[in-house]
PDB file of C-alpha atoms in Angstrom:
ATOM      1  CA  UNK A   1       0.000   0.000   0.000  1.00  0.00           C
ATOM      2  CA  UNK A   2       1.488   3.230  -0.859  1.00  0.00           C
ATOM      3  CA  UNK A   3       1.986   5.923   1.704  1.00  0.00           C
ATOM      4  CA  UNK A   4      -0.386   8.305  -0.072  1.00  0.00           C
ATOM      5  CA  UNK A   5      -3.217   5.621  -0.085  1.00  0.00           C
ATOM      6  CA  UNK A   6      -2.536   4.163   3.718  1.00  0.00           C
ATOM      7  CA  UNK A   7      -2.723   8.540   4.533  1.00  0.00           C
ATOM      8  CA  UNK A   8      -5.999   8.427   3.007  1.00  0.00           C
ATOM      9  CA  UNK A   9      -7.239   4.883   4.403  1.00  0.00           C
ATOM     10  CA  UNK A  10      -6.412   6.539   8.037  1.00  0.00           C
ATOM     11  CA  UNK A  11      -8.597   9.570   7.195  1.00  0.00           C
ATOM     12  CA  UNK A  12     -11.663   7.619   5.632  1.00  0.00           C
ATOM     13  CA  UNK A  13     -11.399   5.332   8.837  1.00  0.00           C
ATOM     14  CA  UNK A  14     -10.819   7.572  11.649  1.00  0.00           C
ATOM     15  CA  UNK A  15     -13.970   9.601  10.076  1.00  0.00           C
ATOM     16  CA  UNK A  16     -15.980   6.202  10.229  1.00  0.00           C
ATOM     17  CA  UNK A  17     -15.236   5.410  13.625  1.00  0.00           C
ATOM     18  CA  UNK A  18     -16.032   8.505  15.093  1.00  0.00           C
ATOM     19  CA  UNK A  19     -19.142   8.796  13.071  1.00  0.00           C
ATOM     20  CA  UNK A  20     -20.066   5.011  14.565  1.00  0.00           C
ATOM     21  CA  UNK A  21     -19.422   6.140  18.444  1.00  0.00           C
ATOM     22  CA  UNK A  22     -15.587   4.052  18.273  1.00  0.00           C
ATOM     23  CA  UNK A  23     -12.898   6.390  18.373  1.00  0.00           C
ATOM     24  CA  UNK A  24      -9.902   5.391  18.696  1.00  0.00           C
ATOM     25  CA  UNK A  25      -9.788   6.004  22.422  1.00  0.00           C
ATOM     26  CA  UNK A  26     -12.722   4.149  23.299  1.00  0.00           C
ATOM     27  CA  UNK A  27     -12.594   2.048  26.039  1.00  0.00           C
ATOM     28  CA  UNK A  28     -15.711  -0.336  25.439  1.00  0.00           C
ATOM     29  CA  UNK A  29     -15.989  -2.536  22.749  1.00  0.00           C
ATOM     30  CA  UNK A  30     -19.073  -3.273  20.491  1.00  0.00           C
ATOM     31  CA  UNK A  31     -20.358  -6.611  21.210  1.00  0.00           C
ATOM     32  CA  UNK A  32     -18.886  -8.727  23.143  1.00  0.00           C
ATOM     33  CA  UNK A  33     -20.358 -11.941  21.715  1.00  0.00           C
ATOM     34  CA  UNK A  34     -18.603 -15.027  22.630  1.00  0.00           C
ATOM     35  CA  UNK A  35     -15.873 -16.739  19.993  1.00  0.00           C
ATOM     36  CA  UNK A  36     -17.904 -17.849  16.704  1.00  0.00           C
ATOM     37  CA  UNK A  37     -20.978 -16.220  17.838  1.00  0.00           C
ATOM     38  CA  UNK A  38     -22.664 -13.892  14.933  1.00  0.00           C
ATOM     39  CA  UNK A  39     -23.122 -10.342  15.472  1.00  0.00           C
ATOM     40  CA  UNK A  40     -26.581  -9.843  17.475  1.00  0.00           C
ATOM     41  CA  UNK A  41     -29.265  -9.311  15.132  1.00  0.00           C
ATOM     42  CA  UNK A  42     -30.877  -5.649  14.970  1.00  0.00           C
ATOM     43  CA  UNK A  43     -34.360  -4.227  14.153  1.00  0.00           C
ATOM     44  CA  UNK A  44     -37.232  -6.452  14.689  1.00  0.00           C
ATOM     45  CA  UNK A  45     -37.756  -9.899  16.627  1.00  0.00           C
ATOM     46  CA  UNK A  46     -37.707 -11.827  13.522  1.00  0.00           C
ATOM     47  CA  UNK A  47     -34.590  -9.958  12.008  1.00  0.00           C
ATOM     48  CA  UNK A  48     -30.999 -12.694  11.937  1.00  0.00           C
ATOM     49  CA  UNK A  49     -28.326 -11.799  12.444  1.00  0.00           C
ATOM     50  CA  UNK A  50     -25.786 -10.959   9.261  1.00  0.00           C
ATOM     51  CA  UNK A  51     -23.536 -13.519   7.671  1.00  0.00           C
ATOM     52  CA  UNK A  52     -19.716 -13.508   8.930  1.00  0.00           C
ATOM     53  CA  UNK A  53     -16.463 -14.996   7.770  1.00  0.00           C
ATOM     54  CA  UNK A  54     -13.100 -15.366   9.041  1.00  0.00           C
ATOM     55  CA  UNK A  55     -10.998 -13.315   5.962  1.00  0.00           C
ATOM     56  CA  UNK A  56      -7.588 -13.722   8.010  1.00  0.00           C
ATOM     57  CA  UNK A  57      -6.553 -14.970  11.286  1.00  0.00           C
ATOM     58  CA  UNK A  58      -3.653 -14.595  14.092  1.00  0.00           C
ATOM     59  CA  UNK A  59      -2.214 -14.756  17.140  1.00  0.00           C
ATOM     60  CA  UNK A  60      -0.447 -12.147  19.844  1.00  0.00           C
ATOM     61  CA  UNK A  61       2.766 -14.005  20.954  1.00  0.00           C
ATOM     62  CA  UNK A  62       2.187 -13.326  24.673  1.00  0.00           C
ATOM     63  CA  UNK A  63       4.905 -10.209  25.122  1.00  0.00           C
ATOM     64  CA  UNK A  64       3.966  -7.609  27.997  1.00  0.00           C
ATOM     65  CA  UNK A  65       0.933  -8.567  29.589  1.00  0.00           C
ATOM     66  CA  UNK A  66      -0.793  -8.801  25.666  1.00  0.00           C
ATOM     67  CA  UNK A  67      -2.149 -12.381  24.859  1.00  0.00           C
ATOM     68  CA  UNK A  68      -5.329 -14.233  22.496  1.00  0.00           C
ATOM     69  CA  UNK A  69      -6.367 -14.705  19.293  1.00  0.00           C
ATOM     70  CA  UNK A  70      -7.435 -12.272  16.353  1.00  0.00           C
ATOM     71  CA  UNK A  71      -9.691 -12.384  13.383  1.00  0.00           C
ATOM     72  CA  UNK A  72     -10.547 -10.761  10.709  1.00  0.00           C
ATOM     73  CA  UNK A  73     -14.060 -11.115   9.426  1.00  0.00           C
ATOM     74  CA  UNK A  74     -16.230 -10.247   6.638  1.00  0.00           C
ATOM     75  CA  UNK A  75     -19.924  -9.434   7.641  1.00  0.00           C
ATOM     76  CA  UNK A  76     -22.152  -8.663   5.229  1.00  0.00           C
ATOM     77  CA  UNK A  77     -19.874  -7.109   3.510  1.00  0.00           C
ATOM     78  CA  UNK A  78     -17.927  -4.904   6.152  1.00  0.00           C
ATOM     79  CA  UNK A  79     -14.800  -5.812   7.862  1.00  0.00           C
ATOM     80  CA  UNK A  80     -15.122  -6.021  11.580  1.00  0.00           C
ATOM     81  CA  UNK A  81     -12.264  -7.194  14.234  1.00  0.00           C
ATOM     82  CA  UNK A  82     -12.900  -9.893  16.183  1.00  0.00           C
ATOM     83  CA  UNK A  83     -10.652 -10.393  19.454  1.00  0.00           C
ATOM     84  CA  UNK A  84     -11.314 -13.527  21.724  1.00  0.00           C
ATOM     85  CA  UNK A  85      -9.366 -14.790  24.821  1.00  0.00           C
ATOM     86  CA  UNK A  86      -7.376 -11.260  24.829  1.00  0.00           C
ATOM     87  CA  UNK A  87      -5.687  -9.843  27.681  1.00  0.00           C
ATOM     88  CA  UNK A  88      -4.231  -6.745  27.981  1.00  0.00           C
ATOM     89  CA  UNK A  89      -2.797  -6.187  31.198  1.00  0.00           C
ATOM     90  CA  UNK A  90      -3.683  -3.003  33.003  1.00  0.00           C
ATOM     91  CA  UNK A  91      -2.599  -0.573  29.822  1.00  0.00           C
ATOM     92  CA  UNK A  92      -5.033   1.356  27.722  1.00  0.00           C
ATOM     93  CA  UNK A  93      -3.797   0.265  24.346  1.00  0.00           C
ATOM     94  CA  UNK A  94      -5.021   0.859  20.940  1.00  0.00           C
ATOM     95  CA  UNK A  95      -4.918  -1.088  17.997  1.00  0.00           C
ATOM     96  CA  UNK A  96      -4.185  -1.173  14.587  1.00  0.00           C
ATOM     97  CA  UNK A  97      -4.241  -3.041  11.452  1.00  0.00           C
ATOM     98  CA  UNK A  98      -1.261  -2.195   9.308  1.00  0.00           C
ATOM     99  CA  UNK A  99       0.444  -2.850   5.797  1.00  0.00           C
ATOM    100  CA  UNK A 100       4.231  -3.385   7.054  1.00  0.00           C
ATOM    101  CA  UNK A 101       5.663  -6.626   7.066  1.00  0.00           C
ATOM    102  CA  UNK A 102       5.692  -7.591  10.859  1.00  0.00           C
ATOM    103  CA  UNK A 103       8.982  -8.248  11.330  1.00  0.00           C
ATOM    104  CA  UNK A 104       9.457  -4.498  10.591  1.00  0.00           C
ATOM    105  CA  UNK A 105       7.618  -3.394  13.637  1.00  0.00           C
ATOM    106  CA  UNK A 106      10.731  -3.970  15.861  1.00  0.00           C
ATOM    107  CA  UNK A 107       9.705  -1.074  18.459  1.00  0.00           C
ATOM    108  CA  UNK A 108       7.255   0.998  16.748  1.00  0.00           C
ATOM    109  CA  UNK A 109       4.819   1.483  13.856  1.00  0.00           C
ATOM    110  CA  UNK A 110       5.706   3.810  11.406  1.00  0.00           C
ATOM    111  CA  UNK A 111       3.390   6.386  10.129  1.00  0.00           C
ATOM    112  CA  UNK A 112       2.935   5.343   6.996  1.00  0.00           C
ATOM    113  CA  UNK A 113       1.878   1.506   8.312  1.00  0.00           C
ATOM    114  CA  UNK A 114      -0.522   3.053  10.757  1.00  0.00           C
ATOM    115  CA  UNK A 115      -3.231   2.051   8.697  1.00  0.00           C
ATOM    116  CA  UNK A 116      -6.419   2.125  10.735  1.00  0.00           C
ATOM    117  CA  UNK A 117      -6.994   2.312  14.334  1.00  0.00           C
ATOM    118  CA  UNK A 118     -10.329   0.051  15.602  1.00  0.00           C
ATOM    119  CA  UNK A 119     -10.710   0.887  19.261  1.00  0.00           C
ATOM    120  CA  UNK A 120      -8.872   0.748  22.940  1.00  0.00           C
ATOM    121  CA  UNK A 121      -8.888  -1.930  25.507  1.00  0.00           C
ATOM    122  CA  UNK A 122     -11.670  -4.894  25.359  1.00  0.00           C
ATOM    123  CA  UNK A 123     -13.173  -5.737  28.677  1.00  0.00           C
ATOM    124  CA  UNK A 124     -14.131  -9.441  28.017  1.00  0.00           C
ATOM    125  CA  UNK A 125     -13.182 -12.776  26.786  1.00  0.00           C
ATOM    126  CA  UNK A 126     -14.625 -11.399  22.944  1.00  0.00           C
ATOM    127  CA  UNK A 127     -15.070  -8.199  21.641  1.00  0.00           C
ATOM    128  CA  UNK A 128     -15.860  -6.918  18.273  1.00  0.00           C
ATOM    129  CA  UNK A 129     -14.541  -3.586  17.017  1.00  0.00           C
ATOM    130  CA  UNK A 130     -16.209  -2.614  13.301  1.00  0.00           C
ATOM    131  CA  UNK A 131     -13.598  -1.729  10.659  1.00  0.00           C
ATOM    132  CA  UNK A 132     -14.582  -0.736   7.731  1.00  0.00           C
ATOM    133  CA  UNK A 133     -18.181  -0.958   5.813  1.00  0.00           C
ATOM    134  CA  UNK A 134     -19.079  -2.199   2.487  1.00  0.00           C
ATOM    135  CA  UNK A 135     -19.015   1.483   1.096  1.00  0.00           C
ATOM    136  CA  UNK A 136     -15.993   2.322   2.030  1.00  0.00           C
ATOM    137  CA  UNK A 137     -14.064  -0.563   0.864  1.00  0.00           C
ATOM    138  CA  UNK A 138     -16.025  -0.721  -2.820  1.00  0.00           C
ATOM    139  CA  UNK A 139     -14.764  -3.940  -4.397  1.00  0.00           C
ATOM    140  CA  UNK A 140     -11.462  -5.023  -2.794  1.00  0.00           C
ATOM    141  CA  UNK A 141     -10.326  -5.811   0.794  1.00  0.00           C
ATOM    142  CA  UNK A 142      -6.822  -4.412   1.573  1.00  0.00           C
ATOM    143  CA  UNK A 143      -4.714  -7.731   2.950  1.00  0.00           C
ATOM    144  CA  UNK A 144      -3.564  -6.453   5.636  1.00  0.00           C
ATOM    145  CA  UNK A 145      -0.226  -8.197   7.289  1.00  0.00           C
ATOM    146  CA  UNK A 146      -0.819  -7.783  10.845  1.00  0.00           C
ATOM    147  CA  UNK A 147      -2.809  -6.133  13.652  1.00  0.00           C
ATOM    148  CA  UNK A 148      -0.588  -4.380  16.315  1.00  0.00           C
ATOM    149  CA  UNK A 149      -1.198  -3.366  19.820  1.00  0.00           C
ATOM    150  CA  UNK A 150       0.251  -0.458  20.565  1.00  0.00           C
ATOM    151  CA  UNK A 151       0.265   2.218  23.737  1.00  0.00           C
ATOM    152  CA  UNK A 152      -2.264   5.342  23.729  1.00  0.00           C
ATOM    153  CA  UNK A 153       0.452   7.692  23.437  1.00  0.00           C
ATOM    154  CA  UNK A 154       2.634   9.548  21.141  1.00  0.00           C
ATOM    155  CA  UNK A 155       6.807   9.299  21.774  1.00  0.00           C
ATOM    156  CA  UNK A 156       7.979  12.129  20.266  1.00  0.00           C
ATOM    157  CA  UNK A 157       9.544  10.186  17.374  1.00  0.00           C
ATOM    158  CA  UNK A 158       8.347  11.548  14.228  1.00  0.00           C
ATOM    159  CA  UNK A 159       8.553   8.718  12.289  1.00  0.00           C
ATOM    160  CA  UNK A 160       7.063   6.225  14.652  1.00  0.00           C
ATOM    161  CA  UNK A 161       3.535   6.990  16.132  1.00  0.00           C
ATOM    162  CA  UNK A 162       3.384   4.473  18.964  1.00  0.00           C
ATOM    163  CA  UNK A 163       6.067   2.221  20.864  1.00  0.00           C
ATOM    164  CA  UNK A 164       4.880  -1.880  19.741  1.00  0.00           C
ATOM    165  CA  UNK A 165       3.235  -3.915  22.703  1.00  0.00           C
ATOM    166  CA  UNK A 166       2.670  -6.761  20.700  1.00  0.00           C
ATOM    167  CA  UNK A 167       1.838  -8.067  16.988  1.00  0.00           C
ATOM    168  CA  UNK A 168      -0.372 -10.615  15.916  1.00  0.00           C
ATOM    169  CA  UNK A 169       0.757 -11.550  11.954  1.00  0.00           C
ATOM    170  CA  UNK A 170      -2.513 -12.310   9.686  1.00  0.00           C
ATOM    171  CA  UNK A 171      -2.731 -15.795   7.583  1.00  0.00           C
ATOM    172  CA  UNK A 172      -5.147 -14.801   4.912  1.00  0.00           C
ATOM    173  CA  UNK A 173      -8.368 -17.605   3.467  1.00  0.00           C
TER     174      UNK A 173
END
């Protein structure tokens, strides 16, 4: 992904999120449905619930306090992030899903990489942070190579926008 377009993917998805109510210092998750569970269903009593689909899946190599599982999942045609078993110690941490090849992401995540941020610390064994919706992705889903945790702070380095706590690389279906 080129600088110019990840630039532009962190605009269009920053906007999202704070149009949905998830900025990218929330604290609560949406959901919190339990591992494999679909979204709930909205609307009426006979309304289901939309289709989902793991698109890519990983793991956080427990590193400071940071452990569980990731997924990323289409649903009906919207990327959302599903987090199960996750632990994150007592830091508010944000996270991201970026375009840089993992082992890149020594100490911290470059702004160019810092491709999207879905939300702050989960409180629960699965949480569900929406991504990106059908609109805003048109016809292709970026592949992205990892999601990172990383601290809710800036360090003063101007070409990294948050020190690493951990990274989960993605295996793509």
């Amino acid at each position: 992904m080129s600088s110019k377009f990840a630039r532009a993917w962190i605009a269009t998805t920053a906007a999202a999120l704070l149009l949905s109510g998830c900025s990218a210092a929330a604290s609560a998750p949406t959901g919190g449905q339990p591992s494999g569970a679909p979204p709930a269903a909205s609307g009426s009593p006979g309304a289901t619930a939309p289709a989902s689909r793991d698109l890519a899946v990983g793991a956080f190599t427990p590193a400071n306090g940071v452990s569980g599982r990731v997924a990323v999942e289409s649903a009906d045609g919207a990327l959302v992030l599903t987090l199960d078993s996750f632990h994150s110690g007592a830091d508010q941490l944000r996270l991201l899903l970026v375009d840089a090849d993992p082992a890149e992401l020594a100490s911290c995540v470059p702004e160019a990489a810092a491709t999207a941020s879905v939300g702050g610390t989960p409180g629960g064994p699965a949480s569900r942070f929406p991504f990106a919706s059908a609109s805003e992705l048109g016809s292709t889903v970026p592949r992205f190579a990892a999601v990172v945790v990383v601290r809710q702070h800036r360090d003063g380095d101007p070409d990294c926008t948050e020190p690493v706590v951990a990274v989960a690389p993605l295996t793509w279906s």
